[in-house]
Amino acid sequence: MEDRFGHRISYLRVSITDRCNERCAYCMPQELQEWLPRAEILTFEETLRLIRIGAELGISKVRVTGGEPLTRRDALGFIRRIREISSIKSIGLSTNGTLLAGEVAPGRTMAGALRAAGVQSLNISLDTLDRQVYARITGRDFHQRVLQGIDAAIAAGFEQIKLNTVLMRGRNEDQLIPLVEFAGQRGLILRFIEMMPVSTAAVLDEDNFLSVREAKRLIESVYGNLIPQSEFRTNGPAVYYQVPGRGQRIGFIGAMTNLHFCESCNKLRLTCDGKLRPCLGSSLEFDIMKPLRAGATDDELKQFFLDVVARKPQQHDFRNNYQPNRKMIAIGG
Ligand SMILES: C[S@@+](CC[C@H](N)C(=O)[O-])C[C@H]1O[C@@H](n2cnc3c(N)ncnc32)[C@H](O)[C@@H]1O
Ligand code: SF4
């Protein structure tokens, strides 16, 4: 699948729930969230059919996300079935880490079970090493659980574990160096993400915005100039650097300030309520659940995918006073 601008679409981000056990200030609206009713959520069967159809069109990488994907019952069984789709070469999962250390069977953690189910790469959110700040950002006192979850993930032997930190002025700029140390000691890739206007929360104010450039400056004031790693790419828009004198890599995701952000975009998103979204930062979305439930054939659904890809915008709309039609939690980051 190729869009009008020559982007080859090979990556599908699949959200399996809009529910979450945390309440991150930048992701959820402050007013109490009403979850979607079960009937409006794609069943795993339906989601797998859409992944298979995407795979036939060239999707080779799937990342499972949410909400918090591990809050959905039998997320593991679902992931095992993704692995059965032979042209999906890579399965990733984005998680807040709170449930990774939980035991799913005697002697087996959720992290271990995910690895065994075929997940190769894990993205774990961690905005701070301070328990109180963590509770303030996420609305929950789960910091200890997340740290245990990270240990469980390391023990499970994933091919790649990345820690994702959303940058927030006034909340976590004093945490950047401790986070670099934490990731370095554990051999994990750390990425700093600019806050995007994807919720209605007050935290998404300009006063709270901290750019990747400023974060990089703060880090360089301690470690010296970071060394660009232009040959190192994961599947996303992060720009990577090496910390001088160490093998450690850190990445910066500057959706708001990096003007080249969209140039290598290879993604399509499927929301848990069956909308295909060609871009995170655009209100465009197309309801594939409707034809799916009305009995569309595989060929018809393939055409639907192709039509969505044909409407993929050249770049996101975040810099144009973007007003989200959907909150991050309901898109799947
Ligand atoms: C929506 S979450 C879903 C997966 C999982 N619950 C988690 O927290 O990792 C995916 C990623 O989106 C990020 N995110 C949420 N809201 C954001 C915002 N307003 N700007 C930038 N990143 C955001 C989170 O920090 C997380 O790394
Ligand atoms: S960022 Fe992840 S953990 Fe936080 S509220 Fe959103 S979905 Fe939940």
CSV table of C-alpha atoms and ligand atoms in Angstrom, one decimal:
chain,number,residue,atom,x,y,z
A,1,MET,CA,0.0,0.0,0.0
A,2,GLU,CA,1.4,3.4,-0.9
A,3,ASP,CA,-0.2,6.8,-0.3
A,4,ARG,CA,-0.2,9.8,-2.7
A,5,PHE,CA,3.1,11.0,-1.3
A,6,GLY,CA,5.0,7.8,-1.7
A,7,HIS,CA,4.8,6.5,1.8
A,8,ARG,CA,4.7,2.7,1.9
A,9,ILE,CA,2.2,1.6,4.6
A,10,SER,CA,3.5,-1.4,6.4
A,11,TYR,CA,2.7,-0.7,10.1
A,12,LEU,CA,-0.8,-1.0,11.7
A,13,ARG,CA,-1.3,0.2,15.2
A,14,VAL,CA,-4.2,-1.6,16.7
A,15,SER,CA,-6.1,-0.3,19.7
A,16,ILE,CA,-8.0,-3.1,21.5
A,17,THR,CA,-9.6,-1.0,24.2
A,18,ASP,CA,-10.4,2.6,25.2
A,19,ARG,CA,-10.3,1.6,28.9
A,20,CYS,CA,-7.4,2.2,31.2
A,21,ASN,CA,-6.5,1.6,34.8
A,22,GLU,CA,-4.7,5.0,34.9
A,23,ARG,CA,-5.7,8.5,34.3
A,24,CYS,CA,-2.8,10.3,32.6
A,25,ALA,CA,-3.4,14.0,32.6
A,26,TYR,CA,-2.3,14.4,28.9
A,27,CYS,CA,-4.3,11.5,27.5
A,28,MET,CA,-7.7,11.4,29.2
A,29,PRO,CA,-10.2,14.2,29.4
A,30,GLN,CA,-10.6,15.5,33.0
A,31,GLU,CA,-14.3,14.9,33.1
A,32,LEU,CA,-15.1,11.3,34.0
A,33,GLN,CA,-14.5,9.0,31.0
A,34,GLU,CA,-17.5,7.1,29.7
A,35,TRP,CA,-16.2,3.8,28.3
A,36,LEU,CA,-17.6,2.6,25.0
A,37,PRO,CA,-20.2,-0.2,25.3
A,38,ARG,CA,-19.0,-3.7,24.5
A,39,ALA,CA,-21.1,-3.9,21.4
A,40,GLU,CA,-19.3,-0.9,19.9
A,41,ILE,CA,-15.9,-2.5,20.3
A,42,LEU,CA,-14.6,-4.8,17.6
A,43,THR,CA,-14.4,-8.4,18.7
A,44,PHE,CA,-11.0,-10.0,18.6
A,45,GLU,CA,-12.3,-12.2,15.7
A,46,GLU,CA,-13.2,-9.0,13.8
A,47,THR,CA,-9.9,-7.3,14.6
A,48,LEU,CA,-7.9,-10.4,13.5
A,49,ARG,CA,-9.8,-10.4,10.2
A,50,LEU,CA,-8.9,-6.8,9.6
A,51,ILE,CA,-5.2,-7.4,10.5
A,52,ARG,CA,-5.2,-10.4,8.1
A,53,ILE,CA,-6.6,-8.2,5.3
A,54,GLY,CA,-4.0,-5.5,6.1
A,55,ALA,CA,-1.3,-8.1,6.0
A,56,GLU,CA,-2.4,-9.2,2.5
A,57,LEU,CA,-2.0,-5.6,1.5
A,58,GLY,CA,1.6,-5.3,2.9
A,59,ILE,CA,1.2,-4.7,6.6
A,60,SER,CA,4.1,-6.6,8.3
A,61,LYS,CA,4.2,-4.9,11.7
A,62,VAL,CA,1.5,-4.7,14.2
A,63,ARG,CA,1.6,-2.8,17.5
A,64,VAL,CA,-1.1,-3.5,20.0
A,65,THR,CA,-2.2,-0.5,22.1
A,66,GLY,CA,-5.1,1.1,23.9
A,67,GLY,CA,-6.2,2.6,26.4
A,68,GLU,CA,-4.3,0.0,28.4
A,69,PRO,CA,-4.3,-3.1,26.2
A,70,LEU,CA,-3.6,-5.5,29.1
A,71,THR,CA,-6.8,-4.5,30.8
A,72,ARG,CA,-8.8,-6.3,28.1
A,73,ARG,CA,-9.6,-9.9,28.9
A,74,ASP,CA,-7.6,-12.4,26.9
A,75,ALA,CA,-5.3,-9.9,25.3
A,76,LEU,CA,-2.7,-12.7,25.4
A,77,GLY,CA,-4.9,-15.1,23.4
A,78,PHE,CA,-5.4,-12.3,20.8
A,79,ILE,CA,-1.7,-11.7,20.4
A,80,ARG,CA,-1.1,-15.4,19.9
A,81,ARG,CA,-3.5,-15.4,17.1
A,82,ILE,CA,-1.8,-12.4,15.4
A,83,ARG,CA,1.3,-14.5,15.3
A,84,GLU,CA,-0.5,-17.1,13.2
A,85,ILE,CA,-0.8,-14.5,10.4
A,86,SER,CA,2.5,-15.5,8.7
A,87,SER,CA,3.2,-12.2,6.9
A,88,ILE,CA,3.1,-10.3,10.2
A,89,LYS,CA,6.8,-10.3,11.0
A,90,SER,CA,6.8,-8.1,14.0
A,91,ILE,CA,4.4,-7.7,17.0
A,92,GLY,CA,4.8,-4.9,19.5
A,93,LEU,CA,2.8,-3.8,22.5
A,94,SER,CA,2.5,-0.4,24.2
A,95,THR,CA,1.7,-0.5,27.8
A,96,ASN,CA,1.8,1.6,31.0
A,97,GLY,CA,3.6,-1.4,32.6
A,98,THR,CA,1.3,-1.7,35.6
A,99,LEU,CA,0.2,-5.2,34.8
A,100,LEU,CA,3.5,-6.7,33.4
A,101,ALA,CA,4.7,-8.2,36.7
A,102,GLY,CA,1.4,-9.8,37.6
A,103,GLU,CA,1.3,-13.7,37.6
A,104,VAL,CA,-0.7,-15.2,34.8
A,105,ALA,CA,0.3,-18.8,35.8
A,106,PRO,CA,2.5,-20.2,38.6
A,107,GLY,CA,6.0,-18.8,38.0
A,108,ARG,CA,5.0,-16.9,34.8
A,109,THR,CA,4.5,-13.1,34.7
A,110,MET,CA,2.4,-11.3,32.2
A,111,ALA,CA,5.6,-10.1,30.6
A,112,GLY,CA,6.9,-13.6,30.2
A,113,ALA,CA,3.6,-14.8,28.8
A,114,LEU,CA,3.6,-11.9,26.3
A,115,ARG,CA,7.1,-12.8,25.1
A,116,ALA,CA,6.0,-16.4,24.7
A,117,ALA,CA,2.9,-15.3,22.8
A,118,GLY,CA,5.1,-13.7,20.2
A,119,VAL,CA,5.6,-10.1,21.3
A,120,GLN,CA,9.0,-8.9,20.2
A,121,SER,CA,9.1,-5.3,21.3
A,122,LEU,CA,7.6,-3.5,24.3
A,123,ASN,CA,7.0,0.2,24.7
A,124,ILE,CA,6.5,1.1,28.4
A,125,SER,CA,5.5,4.5,29.5
A,126,LEU,CA,7.5,6.0,32.4
A,127,ASP,CA,7.4,9.8,32.9
A,128,THR,CA,9.2,10.0,36.2
A,129,LEU,CA,11.1,8.1,38.8
A,130,ASP,CA,9.4,10.0,41.6
A,131,ARG,CA,6.5,8.1,43.1
A,132,GLN,CA,4.5,11.2,44.1
A,133,VAL,CA,5.0,12.9,40.7
A,134,TYR,CA,4.0,9.7,39.0
A,135,ALA,CA,0.8,9.6,41.0
A,136,ARG,CA,0.1,13.2,40.2
A,137,ILE,CA,0.6,12.6,36.4
A,138,THR,CA,-1.3,9.3,36.2
A,139,GLY,CA,-3.8,9.7,38.9
A,140,ARG,CA,-2.8,6.4,40.4
A,141,ASP,CA,-0.2,5.3,42.9
A,142,PHE,CA,1.2,2.5,40.7
A,143,HIS,CA,4.8,3.6,40.4
A,144,GLN,CA,6.2,0.6,42.3
A,145,ARG,CA,4.1,-1.8,40.1
A,146,VAL,CA,5.5,-0.2,36.9
A,147,LEU,CA,9.1,-0.6,38.2
A,148,GLN,CA,8.4,-4.2,38.9
A,149,GLY,CA,6.8,-4.5,35.5
A,150,ILE,CA,9.9,-3.2,33.9
A,151,ASP,CA,12.0,-5.7,35.8
A,152,ALA,CA,9.6,-8.5,34.7
A,153,ALA,CA,9.9,-7.3,31.0
A,154,ILE,CA,13.7,-7.4,31.2
A,155,ALA,CA,13.7,-10.9,32.7
A,156,ALA,CA,11.3,-12.0,29.9
A,157,GLY,CA,14.0,-11.3,27.2
A,158,PHE,CA,12.2,-9.1,24.7
A,159,GLU,CA,14.2,-8.2,21.6
A,160,GLN,CA,13.6,-4.5,22.4
A,161,ILE,CA,12.2,-2.6,25.3
A,162,LYS,CA,11.7,1.2,25.0
A,163,LEU,CA,10.7,3.5,27.8
A,164,ASN,CA,8.5,6.4,26.6
A,165,THR,CA,8.5,9.7,28.5
A,166,VAL,CA,6.1,12.5,27.7
A,167,LEU,CA,7.8,15.9,28.3
A,168,MET,CA,5.9,18.2,30.6
A,169,ARG,CA,7.3,21.5,31.8
A,170,GLY,CA,6.8,22.0,35.5
A,171,ARG,CA,6.2,18.2,36.0
A,172,ASN,CA,9.1,16.2,34.8
A,173,GLU,CA,12.0,18.3,33.4
A,174,ASP,CA,14.0,17.5,36.6
A,175,GLN,CA,13.5,13.8,35.8
A,176,LEU,CA,15.2,13.7,32.5
A,177,ILE,CA,18.7,12.9,33.9
A,178,PRO,CA,17.5,10.3,36.4
A,179,LEU,CA,15.5,8.6,33.6
A,180,VAL,CA,18.6,8.6,31.3
A,181,GLU,CA,20.5,6.9,34.2
A,182,PHE,CA,17.7,4.5,34.9
A,183,ALA,CA,17.5,3.4,31.3
A,184,GLY,CA,21.2,3.3,30.8
A,185,GLN,CA,21.7,1.0,33.8
A,186,ARG,CA,19.2,-1.4,32.4
A,187,GLY,CA,20.2,-1.3,28.7
A,188,LEU,CA,16.8,0.1,27.7
A,189,ILE,CA,16.1,2.7,24.9
A,190,LEU,CA,14.6,5.8,26.3
A,191,ARG,CA,12.5,8.2,24.2
A,192,PHE,CA,11.3,11.7,25.0
A,193,ILE,CA,8.0,12.6,23.4
A,194,GLU,CA,6.6,16.1,22.9
A,195,MET,CA,3.1,16.5,24.3
A,196,MET,CA,0.6,16.5,21.5
A,197,PRO,CA,-2.9,18.1,21.7
A,198,VAL,CA,-4.8,14.9,21.7
A,199,SER,CA,-7.0,15.4,24.7
A,200,THR,CA,-9.0,18.2,26.3
A,201,ALA,CA,-7.1,18.2,29.5
A,202,ALA,CA,-5.8,21.6,30.9
A,203,VAL,CA,-2.2,20.1,31.0
A,204,LEU,CA,-2.1,20.4,27.2
A,205,ASP,CA,-1.5,24.1,27.7
A,206,GLU,CA,1.4,25.9,26.0
A,207,ASP,CA,2.8,26.6,29.5
A,208,ASN,CA,3.3,22.9,30.0
A,209,PHE,CA,4.9,22.2,26.7
A,210,LEU,CA,8.6,21.2,26.7
A,211,SER,CA,10.2,20.8,23.3
A,212,VAL,CA,12.5,17.9,22.5
A,213,ARG,CA,15.2,20.6,21.6
A,214,GLU,CA,15.0,21.9,25.2
A,215,ALA,CA,15.1,18.4,26.6
A,216,LYS,CA,18.1,17.6,24.5
A,217,ARG,CA,19.9,20.8,25.7
A,218,LEU,CA,19.2,19.8,29.3
A,219,ILE,CA,20.7,16.4,28.7
A,220,GLU,CA,23.7,17.7,26.9
A,221,SER,CA,24.4,20.1,29.7
A,222,VAL,CA,25.2,17.0,31.8
A,223,TYR,CA,26.6,14.5,29.3
A,224,GLY,CA,28.1,16.7,26.6
A,225,ASN,CA,26.9,16.7,23.0
A,226,LEU,CA,24.8,13.7,22.0
A,227,ILE,CA,26.1,11.8,19.0
A,228,PRO,CA,23.5,11.5,16.1
A,229,GLN,CA,22.6,7.9,15.2
A,230,SER,CA,21.1,8.6,11.8
A,231,GLU,CA,21.5,5.0,10.7
A,232,PHE,CA,19.6,3.7,13.7
A,233,ARG,CA,15.8,3.7,13.1
A,234,THR,CA,13.0,1.8,14.8
A,235,ASN,CA,9.7,1.8,13.1
A,236,GLY,CA,8.7,5.3,14.1
A,237,PRO,CA,9.5,9.0,13.8
A,238,ALA,CA,12.0,9.1,16.7
A,239,VAL,CA,15.4,10.7,16.0
A,240,TYR,CA,18.1,8.7,17.9
A,241,TYR,CA,21.4,9.8,19.6
A,242,GLN,CA,24.1,8.1,21.6
A,243,VAL,CA,25.1,9.3,25.0
A,244,PRO,CA,28.8,10.1,24.7
A,245,GLY,CA,31.1,7.5,26.2
A,246,ARG,CA,28.3,5.0,26.6
A,247,GLY,CA,26.6,2.5,24.3
A,248,GLN,CA,23.3,4.0,25.5
A,249,ARG,CA,20.7,5.3,22.9
A,250,ILE,CA,18.1,7.9,23.5
A,251,GLY,CA,15.4,9.1,21.1
A,252,PHE,CA,13.4,12.2,20.7
A,253,ILE,CA,9.9,12.3,19.2
A,254,GLY,CA,9.2,15.9,18.3
A,255,ALA,CA,5.8,15.8,16.7
A,256,MET,CA,5.2,19.4,17.3
A,257,THR,CA,8.5,21.0,16.4
A,258,ASN,CA,10.2,18.6,14.0
A,259,LEU,CA,9.1,19.8,10.5
A,260,HIS,CA,10.2,16.5,8.9
A,261,PHE,CA,8.2,14.4,11.4
A,262,CYS,CA,5.8,13.0,8.8
A,263,GLU,CA,8.3,12.3,6.0
A,264,SER,CA,8.8,8.7,6.7
A,265,CYS,CA,5.4,7.8,8.1
A,266,ASN,CA,4.4,4.2,7.4
A,267,LYS,CA,1.4,3.9,9.7
A,268,LEU,CA,-2.2,3.3,9.8
A,269,ARG,CA,-4.3,3.1,12.9
A,270,LEU,CA,-7.3,0.9,13.8
A,271,THR,CA,-9.3,2.2,16.7
A,272,CYS,CA,-11.0,-0.3,19.1
A,273,ASP,CA,-14.4,0.8,17.7
A,274,GLY,CA,-13.5,0.0,14.2
A,275,LYS,CA,-12.3,3.2,12.6
A,276,LEU,CA,-9.3,3.3,10.3
A,277,ARG,CA,-7.3,6.5,10.9
A,278,PRO,CA,-4.7,7.4,8.3
A,279,CYS,CA,-3.0,9.9,10.7
A,280,LEU,CA,-2.9,10.4,14.5
A,281,GLY,CA,-2.9,14.2,14.1
A,282,SER,CA,-5.8,14.5,11.7
A,283,SER,CA,-9.5,14.2,12.4
A,284,LEU,CA,-9.9,11.9,9.3
A,285,GLU,CA,-11.3,8.5,10.3
A,286,PHE,CA,-13.3,5.9,8.3
A,287,ASP,CA,-15.7,3.5,9.8
A,288,ILE,CA,-14.7,0.0,8.7
A,289,MET,CA,-16.8,-1.7,11.3
A,290,LYS,CA,-20.0,-0.8,9.4
A,291,PRO,CA,-19.1,-2.7,6.2
A,292,LEU,CA,-17.5,-5.5,8.2
A,293,ARG,CA,-20.6,-6.1,10.2
A,294,ALA,CA,-22.8,-5.7,7.1
A,295,GLY,CA,-21.1,-8.7,5.6
A,296,ALA,CA,-18.5,-7.1,3.3
A,297,THR,CA,-16.2,-9.5,1.4
A,298,ASP,CA,-12.4,-9.6,1.9
A,299,ASP,CA,-12.0,-7.8,-1.4
A,300,GLU,CA,-14.4,-5.1,-0.4
A,301,LEU,CA,-12.6,-4.6,2.9
A,302,LYS,CA,-9.3,-4.5,1.0
A,303,GLN,CA,-10.6,-1.7,-1.2
A,304,PHE,CA,-11.7,0.1,2.0
A,305,PHE,CA,-8.1,0.0,3.3
A,306,LEU,CA,-6.8,1.2,0.0
A,307,ASP,CA,-9.3,4.1,-0.1
A,308,VAL,CA,-8.2,5.2,3.4
A,309,VAL,CA,-4.5,5.0,2.5
A,310,ALA,CA,-5.3,7.2,-0.6
A,311,ARG,CA,-6.7,9.8,1.8
A,312,LYS,CA,-3.7,9.8,4.1
A,313,PRO,CA,-2.7,13.5,4.5
A,314,GLN,CA,0.9,14.6,3.7
A,315,GLN,CA,1.4,15.7,7.3
A,316,HIS,CA,-0.4,16.0,10.6
A,317,ASP,CA,-2.5,19.0,11.6
A,318,PHE,CA,-1.1,19.5,15.1
A,319,ARG,CA,0.5,22.8,14.3
A,320,ASN,CA,-2.7,24.3,12.9
A,321,ASN,CA,-4.6,24.9,16.1
A,322,TYR,CA,-5.8,21.3,15.9
A,323,GLN,CA,-8.9,20.4,17.9
A,324,PRO,CA,-9.1,16.6,18.6
A,325,ASN,CA,-12.3,14.9,17.6
A,326,ARG,CA,-11.2,11.9,19.7
A,327,LYS,CA,-9.0,11.7,22.8
A,328,MET,CA,-5.7,9.9,22.7
A,329,ILE,CA,-7.0,7.2,24.9
A,330,ALA,CA,-9.7,6.4,22.3
A,331,ILE,CA,-7.3,6.5,19.4
A,332,GLY,CA,-4.5,4.3,20.6
A,333,GLY,CA,-1.1,6.0,20.9
B,1,LIG,C1,-2.2,6.2,24.6
B,1,LIG,S1,-1.0,5.3,25.4
B,1,LIG,C2,-1.6,3.6,25.2
B,1,LIG,C3,-0.7,2.5,25.7
B,1,LIG,C4,-0.5,2.5,27.2
B,1,LIG,N1,-1.7,2.7,28.0
B,1,LIG,C5,0.6,3.4,27.6
B,1,LIG,O1,0.4,4.4,28.4
B,1,LIG,O2,1.7,3.2,27.1
B,1,LIG,C6,0.4,5.3,24.2
B,1,LIG,C7,1.4,6.3,24.4
B,1,LIG,O3,0.8,7.6,24.1
B,1,LIG,C8,1.4,8.6,24.9
B,1,LIG,N2,0.5,9.7,25.0
B,1,LIG,C9,-0.7,9.8,25.5
B,1,LIG,N3,-1.2,11.1,25.4
B,1,LIG,C10,-0.2,11.8,24.8
B,1,LIG,C11,-0.1,13.2,24.5
B,1,LIG,N4,-1.0,14.1,24.7
B,1,LIG,N5,1.1,13.6,23.9
B,1,LIG,C12,2.1,12.7,23.6
B,1,LIG,N6,2.0,11.4,23.9
B,1,LIG,C13,0.9,11.0,24.5
B,1,LIG,C14,1.6,7.8,26.2
B,1,LIG,O4,2.5,8.4,27.0
B,1,LIG,C15,2.0,6.5,25.8
B,1,LIG,O5,3.4,6.4,25.7
B,2,SF4,S1,-1.3,7.2,28.5
B,2,SF4,FE1,-1.8,5.0,28.6
B,2,SF4,S2,-1.8,4.7,30.8
B,2,SF4,FE2,-2.0,6.9,30.6
B,2,SF4,S3,-4.3,7.2,30.5
B,2,SF4,FE3,-3.5,7.0,28.4
B,2,SF4,S4,-3.9,4.9,27.9
B,2,SF4,FE4,-3.9,5.1,30.2
